[in-house]
Tab-separated table of C-alpha atoms in Angstrom:
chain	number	residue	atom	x	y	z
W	1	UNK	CA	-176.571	17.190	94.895
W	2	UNK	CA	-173.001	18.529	95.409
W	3	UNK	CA	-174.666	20.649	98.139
W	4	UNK	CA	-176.583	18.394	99.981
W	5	UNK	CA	-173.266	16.067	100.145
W	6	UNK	CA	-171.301	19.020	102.110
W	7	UNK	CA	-174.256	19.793	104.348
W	8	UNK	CA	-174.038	15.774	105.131
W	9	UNK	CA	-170.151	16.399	105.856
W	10	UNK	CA	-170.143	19.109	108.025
W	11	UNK	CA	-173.110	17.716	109.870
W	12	UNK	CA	-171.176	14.944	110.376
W	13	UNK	CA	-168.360	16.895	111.181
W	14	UNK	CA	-170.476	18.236	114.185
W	15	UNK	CA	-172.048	15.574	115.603
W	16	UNK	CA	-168.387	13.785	116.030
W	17	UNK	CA	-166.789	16.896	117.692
W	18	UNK	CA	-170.255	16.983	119.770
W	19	UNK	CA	-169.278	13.085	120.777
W	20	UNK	CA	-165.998	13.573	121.181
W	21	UNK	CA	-165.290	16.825	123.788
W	22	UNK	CA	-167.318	14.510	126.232
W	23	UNK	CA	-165.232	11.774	126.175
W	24	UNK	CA	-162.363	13.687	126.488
W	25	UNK	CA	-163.468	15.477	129.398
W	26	UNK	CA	-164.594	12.512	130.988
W	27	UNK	CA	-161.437	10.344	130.053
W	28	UNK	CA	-159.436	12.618	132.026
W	29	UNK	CA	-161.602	13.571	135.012
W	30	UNK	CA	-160.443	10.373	136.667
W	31	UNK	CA	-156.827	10.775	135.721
W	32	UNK	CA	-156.959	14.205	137.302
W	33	UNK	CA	-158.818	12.654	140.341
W	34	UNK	CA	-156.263	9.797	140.496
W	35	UNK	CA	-153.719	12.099	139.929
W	36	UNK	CA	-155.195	14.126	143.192
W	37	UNK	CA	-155.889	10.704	145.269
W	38	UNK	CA	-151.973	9.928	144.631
W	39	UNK	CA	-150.725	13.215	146.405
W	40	UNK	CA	-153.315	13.401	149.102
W	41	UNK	CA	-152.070	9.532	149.916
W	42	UNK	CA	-148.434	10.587	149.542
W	43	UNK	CA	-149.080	13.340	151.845
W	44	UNK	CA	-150.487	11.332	154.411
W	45	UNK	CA	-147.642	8.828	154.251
W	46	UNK	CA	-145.037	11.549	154.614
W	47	UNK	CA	-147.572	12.559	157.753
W	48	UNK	CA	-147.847	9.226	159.208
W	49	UNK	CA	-144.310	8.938	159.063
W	50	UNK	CA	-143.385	11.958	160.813
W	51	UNK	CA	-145.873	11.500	163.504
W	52	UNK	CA	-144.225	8.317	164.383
W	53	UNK	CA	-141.710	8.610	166.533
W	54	UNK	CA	-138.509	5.918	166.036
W	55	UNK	CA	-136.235	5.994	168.563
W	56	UNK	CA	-133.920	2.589	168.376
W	57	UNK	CA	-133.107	2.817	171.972
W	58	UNK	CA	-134.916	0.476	174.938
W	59	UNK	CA	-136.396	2.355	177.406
W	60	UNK	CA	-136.149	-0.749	179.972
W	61	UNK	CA	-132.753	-1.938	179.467
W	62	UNK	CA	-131.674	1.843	179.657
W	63	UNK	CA	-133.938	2.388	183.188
W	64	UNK	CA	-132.315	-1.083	184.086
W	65	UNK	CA	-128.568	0.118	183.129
W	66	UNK	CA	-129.019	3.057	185.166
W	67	UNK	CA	-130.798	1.014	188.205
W	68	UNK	CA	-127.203	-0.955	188.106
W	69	UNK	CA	-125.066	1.974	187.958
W	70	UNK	CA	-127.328	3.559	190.846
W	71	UNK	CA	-126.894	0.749	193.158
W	72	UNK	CA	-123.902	-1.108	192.456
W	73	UNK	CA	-121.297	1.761	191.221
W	74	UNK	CA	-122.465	5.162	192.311
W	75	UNK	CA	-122.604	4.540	196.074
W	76	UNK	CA	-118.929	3.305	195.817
W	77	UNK	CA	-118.143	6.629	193.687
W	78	UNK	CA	-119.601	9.133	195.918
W	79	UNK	CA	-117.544	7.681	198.989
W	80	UNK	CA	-114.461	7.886	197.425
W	81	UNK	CA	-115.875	11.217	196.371
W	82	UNK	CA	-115.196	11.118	192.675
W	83	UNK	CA	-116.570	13.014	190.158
W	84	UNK	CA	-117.061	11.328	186.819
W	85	UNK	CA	-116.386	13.397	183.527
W	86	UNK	CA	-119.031	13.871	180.864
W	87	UNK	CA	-117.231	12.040	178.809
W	88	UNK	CA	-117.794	8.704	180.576
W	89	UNK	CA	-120.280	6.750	179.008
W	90	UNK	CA	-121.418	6.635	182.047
W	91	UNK	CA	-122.543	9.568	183.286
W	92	UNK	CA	-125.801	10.938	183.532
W	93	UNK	CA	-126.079	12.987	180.902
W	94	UNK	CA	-125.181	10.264	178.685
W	95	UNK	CA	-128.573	8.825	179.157
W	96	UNK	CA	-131.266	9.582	176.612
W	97	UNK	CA	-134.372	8.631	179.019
W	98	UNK	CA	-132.319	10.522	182.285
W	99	UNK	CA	-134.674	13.502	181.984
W	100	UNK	CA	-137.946	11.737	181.252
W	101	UNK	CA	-136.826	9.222	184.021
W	102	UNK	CA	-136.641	12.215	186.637
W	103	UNK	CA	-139.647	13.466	185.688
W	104	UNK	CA	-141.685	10.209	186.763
W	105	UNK	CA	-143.875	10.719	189.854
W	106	UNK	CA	-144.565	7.420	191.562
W	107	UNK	CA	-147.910	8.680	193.828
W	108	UNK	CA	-148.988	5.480	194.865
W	109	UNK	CA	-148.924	1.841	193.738
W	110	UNK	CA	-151.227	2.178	190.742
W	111	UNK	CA	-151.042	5.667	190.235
W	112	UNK	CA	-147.831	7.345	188.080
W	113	UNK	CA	-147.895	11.397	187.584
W	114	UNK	CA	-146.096	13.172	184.412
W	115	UNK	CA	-143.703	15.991	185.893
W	116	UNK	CA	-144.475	17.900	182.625
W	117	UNK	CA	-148.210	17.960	182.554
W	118	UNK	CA	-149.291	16.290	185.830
W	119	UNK	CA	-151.045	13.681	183.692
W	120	UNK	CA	-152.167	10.522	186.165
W	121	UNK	CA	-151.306	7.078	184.906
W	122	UNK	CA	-152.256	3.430	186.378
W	123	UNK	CA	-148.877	1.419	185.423
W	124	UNK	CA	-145.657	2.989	184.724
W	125	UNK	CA	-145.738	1.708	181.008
W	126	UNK	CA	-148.788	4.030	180.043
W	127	UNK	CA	-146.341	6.718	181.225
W	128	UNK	CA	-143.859	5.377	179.192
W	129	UNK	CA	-146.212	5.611	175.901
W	130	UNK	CA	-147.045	9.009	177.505
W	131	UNK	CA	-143.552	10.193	177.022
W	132	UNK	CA	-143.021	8.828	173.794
W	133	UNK	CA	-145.801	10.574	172.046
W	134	UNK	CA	-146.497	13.666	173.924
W	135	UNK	CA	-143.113	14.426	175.238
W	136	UNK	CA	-140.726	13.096	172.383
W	137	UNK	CA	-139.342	16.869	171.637
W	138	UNK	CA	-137.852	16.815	175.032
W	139	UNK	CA	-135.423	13.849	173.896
W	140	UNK	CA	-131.963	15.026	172.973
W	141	UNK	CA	-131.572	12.543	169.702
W	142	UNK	CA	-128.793	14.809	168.150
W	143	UNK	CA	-126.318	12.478	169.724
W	144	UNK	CA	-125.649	8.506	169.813
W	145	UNK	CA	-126.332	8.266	174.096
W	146	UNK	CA	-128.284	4.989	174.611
W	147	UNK	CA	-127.515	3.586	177.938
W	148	UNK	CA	-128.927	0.349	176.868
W	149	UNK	CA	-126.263	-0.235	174.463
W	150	UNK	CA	-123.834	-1.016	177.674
W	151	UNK	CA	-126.383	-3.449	179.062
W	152	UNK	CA	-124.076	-6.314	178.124
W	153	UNK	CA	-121.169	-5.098	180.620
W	154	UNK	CA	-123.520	-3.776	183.023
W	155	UNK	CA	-125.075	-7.101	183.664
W	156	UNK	CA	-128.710	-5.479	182.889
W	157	UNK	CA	-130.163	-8.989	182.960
W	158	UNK	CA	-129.928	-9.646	186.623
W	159	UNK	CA	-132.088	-7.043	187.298
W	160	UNK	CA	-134.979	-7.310	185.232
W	161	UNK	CA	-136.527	-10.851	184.324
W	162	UNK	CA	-134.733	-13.953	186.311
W	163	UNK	CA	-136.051	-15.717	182.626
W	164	UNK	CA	-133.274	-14.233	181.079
W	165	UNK	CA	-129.929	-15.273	183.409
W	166	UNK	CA	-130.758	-19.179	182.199
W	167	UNK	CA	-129.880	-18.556	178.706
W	168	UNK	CA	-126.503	-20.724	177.846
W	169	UNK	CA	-123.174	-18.392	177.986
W	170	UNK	CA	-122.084	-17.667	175.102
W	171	UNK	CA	-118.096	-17.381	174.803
W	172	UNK	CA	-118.094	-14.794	171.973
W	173	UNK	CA	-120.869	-12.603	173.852
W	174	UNK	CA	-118.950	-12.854	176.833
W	175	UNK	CA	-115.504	-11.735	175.028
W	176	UNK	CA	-117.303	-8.443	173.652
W	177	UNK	CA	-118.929	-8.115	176.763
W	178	UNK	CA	-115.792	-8.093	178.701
W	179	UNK	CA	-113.844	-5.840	175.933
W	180	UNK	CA	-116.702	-3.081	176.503
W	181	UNK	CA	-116.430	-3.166	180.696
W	182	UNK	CA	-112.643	-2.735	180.278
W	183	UNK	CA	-112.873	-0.102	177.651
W	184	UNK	CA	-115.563	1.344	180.100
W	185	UNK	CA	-113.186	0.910	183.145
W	186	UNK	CA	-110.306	2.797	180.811
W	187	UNK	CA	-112.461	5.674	179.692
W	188	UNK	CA	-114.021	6.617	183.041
W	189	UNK	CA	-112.077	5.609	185.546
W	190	UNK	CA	-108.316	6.310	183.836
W	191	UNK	CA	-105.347	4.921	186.037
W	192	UNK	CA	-103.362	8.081	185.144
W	193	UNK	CA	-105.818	10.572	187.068
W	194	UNK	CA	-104.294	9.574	190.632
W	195	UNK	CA	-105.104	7.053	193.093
W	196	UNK	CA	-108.551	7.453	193.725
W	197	UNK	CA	-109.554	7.082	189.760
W	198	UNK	CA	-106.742	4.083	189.884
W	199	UNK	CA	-108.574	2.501	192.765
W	200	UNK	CA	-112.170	3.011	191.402
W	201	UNK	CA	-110.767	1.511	187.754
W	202	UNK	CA	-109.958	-1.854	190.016
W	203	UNK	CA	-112.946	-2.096	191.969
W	204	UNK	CA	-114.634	-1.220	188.320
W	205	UNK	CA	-112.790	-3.940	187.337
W	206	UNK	CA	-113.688	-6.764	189.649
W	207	UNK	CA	-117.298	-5.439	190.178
W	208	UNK	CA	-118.445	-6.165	186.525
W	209	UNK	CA	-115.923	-7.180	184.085
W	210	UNK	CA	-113.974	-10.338	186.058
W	211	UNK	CA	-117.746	-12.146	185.576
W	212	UNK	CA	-117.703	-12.071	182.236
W	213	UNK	CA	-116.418	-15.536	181.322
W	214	UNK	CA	-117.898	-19.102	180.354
W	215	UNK	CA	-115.369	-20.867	182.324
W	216	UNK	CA	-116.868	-20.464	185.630
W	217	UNK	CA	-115.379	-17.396	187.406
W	218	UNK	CA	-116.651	-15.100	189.760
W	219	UNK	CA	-120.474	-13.846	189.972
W	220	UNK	CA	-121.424	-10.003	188.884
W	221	UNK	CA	-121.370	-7.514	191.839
W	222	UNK	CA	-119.191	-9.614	194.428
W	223	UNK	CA	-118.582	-5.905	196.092
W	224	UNK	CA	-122.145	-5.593	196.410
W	225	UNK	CA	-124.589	-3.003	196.524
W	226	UNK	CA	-124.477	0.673	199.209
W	227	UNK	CA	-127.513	2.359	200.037
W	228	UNK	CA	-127.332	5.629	199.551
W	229	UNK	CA	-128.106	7.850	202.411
W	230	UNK	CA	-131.028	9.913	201.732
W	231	UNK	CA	-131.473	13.450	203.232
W	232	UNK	CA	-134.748	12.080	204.764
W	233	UNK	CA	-133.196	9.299	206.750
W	234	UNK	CA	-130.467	12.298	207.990
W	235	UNK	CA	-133.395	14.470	208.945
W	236	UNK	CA	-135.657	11.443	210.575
W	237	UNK	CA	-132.562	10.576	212.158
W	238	UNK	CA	-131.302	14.068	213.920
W	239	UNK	CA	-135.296	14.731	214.738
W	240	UNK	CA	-135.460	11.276	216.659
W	241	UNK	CA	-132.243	12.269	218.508
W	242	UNK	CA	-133.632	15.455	219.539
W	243	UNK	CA	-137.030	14.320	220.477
W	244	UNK	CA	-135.502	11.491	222.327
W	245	UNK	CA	-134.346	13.236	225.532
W	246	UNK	CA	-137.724	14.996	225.763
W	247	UNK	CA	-139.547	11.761	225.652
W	248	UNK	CA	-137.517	10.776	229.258
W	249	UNK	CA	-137.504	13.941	230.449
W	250	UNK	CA	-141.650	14.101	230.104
W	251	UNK	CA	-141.733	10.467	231.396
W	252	UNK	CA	-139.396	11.501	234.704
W	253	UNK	CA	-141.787	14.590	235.196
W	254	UNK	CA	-144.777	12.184	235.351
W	255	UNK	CA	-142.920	9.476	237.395
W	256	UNK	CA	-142.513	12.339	240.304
């Protein structure tokens, strides 16, 4: 009887181990899956996020900073024949989109060209998104250069949507606004360079910072804007001259 009782036992014994080992193995078959599922959604987080892109700098207000600069400083520069230093806030270089902007072909009036890949576009804002994902590496982010950020002494709002010049002045905005044109006015055009940067600080000066007040004062830009004189009008221009006497000189031949 004492037998039989230790066959039972171990039988037992058996059959729980039997049980058990499945369990086990099936207990942690998910954990190791959910484990697995864990990293594979990390990793695609850490993906996702460097795939996106975050650059926290406006393309428009920079393209409209640099619009202002082009037309209503630059012109004004270039005839007093003044070269502005890289450190100027306002120079070129300075701009994050300058590149990308230079590298926009406008072919026709629904049809914008990449200068990197000569991808076609229909609007000017697909070739925007265009740069942003396919051409982000060509950005130099290392440095703080957002053009946009001077939008405020520059005025940017009279040259993009009317909308925006009926918002109420705001005397604080306005003091900050004027604090950054001056400092602006300092840093590039520095009174202690000679009398060309002296006179190019004033007209700095009364071109965008003297507008910068609640009370009523003068409007932006009261120099107004130069054309510059492109090298095509030059050459249309000396071509018309030359073909000009020809012109009479064939119409005299066929008068006689």
């Amino acid at each position: 009887m004492e037998k039989w009782s230790k066959w039972v036992v171990f039988l037992f014994f058996c059959l729980s181990v039997c049980i058990r080992i499945p369990y086990v193995s099936s207990s942690t078959a998910p954990l190791q899956g959910n484990q697995g599922n864990k990293k594979s959604s990390a990793a695609r987080t850490f993906k996702l996020e460097e795939d996106v892109h975050v650059v926290r700098c406006s393309r428009e207000r920079s393209r409209a900073a640099w619009k202002v600069i082009e037309e209503y400083l630059m012109p004004f520069v270039e005839q007093e024949r003044y070269k502005i230093s890289s450190g100027c806030r306002l120079h070129p270089d300075n701009d994050l989109y300058r590149d990308q902007e230079q590298h926009k072909h406008h072919l026709d009036i629904n049809e914008w060209r990449c200068g990197y890949c000569r991808k076609n576009f229909y609007e000017e804002k697909y070739l925007d998104k265009h740069f942003d994902n396919r051409h982000f590496d060509l950005l130099n982010t290392s440095h703080s250069r957002c053009l946009a950020d001077l939008c405020g002494a520059l005025h940017c709002d009279l040259v993009m949507d009317s909308s925006l010049r009926k918002t109420k002045c705001n005397p604080a905005a306005a003091a900050r606004n004027k604090h950054l044109c001056e400092s602006l006015a300092d840093s590039c055009f520095p009174v202690s360079k000679g009398p060309v940067s002296g006179r190019l600080h004033e007209f700095f000066l009364r071109q965008f910072c003297d507008a910068h007040t609640c009370s009523g004062g003068p409007k932006p830009f009261p120099k107004g804007q130069k054309n510059r004189t492109s090298m095509l009008y030059i050459s249309l221009s000396v071509l018309t001259l030359m073909l000009l006497p020809l012109f009479y000189f064939f119409i005299y031949l066929y008068q006689r």
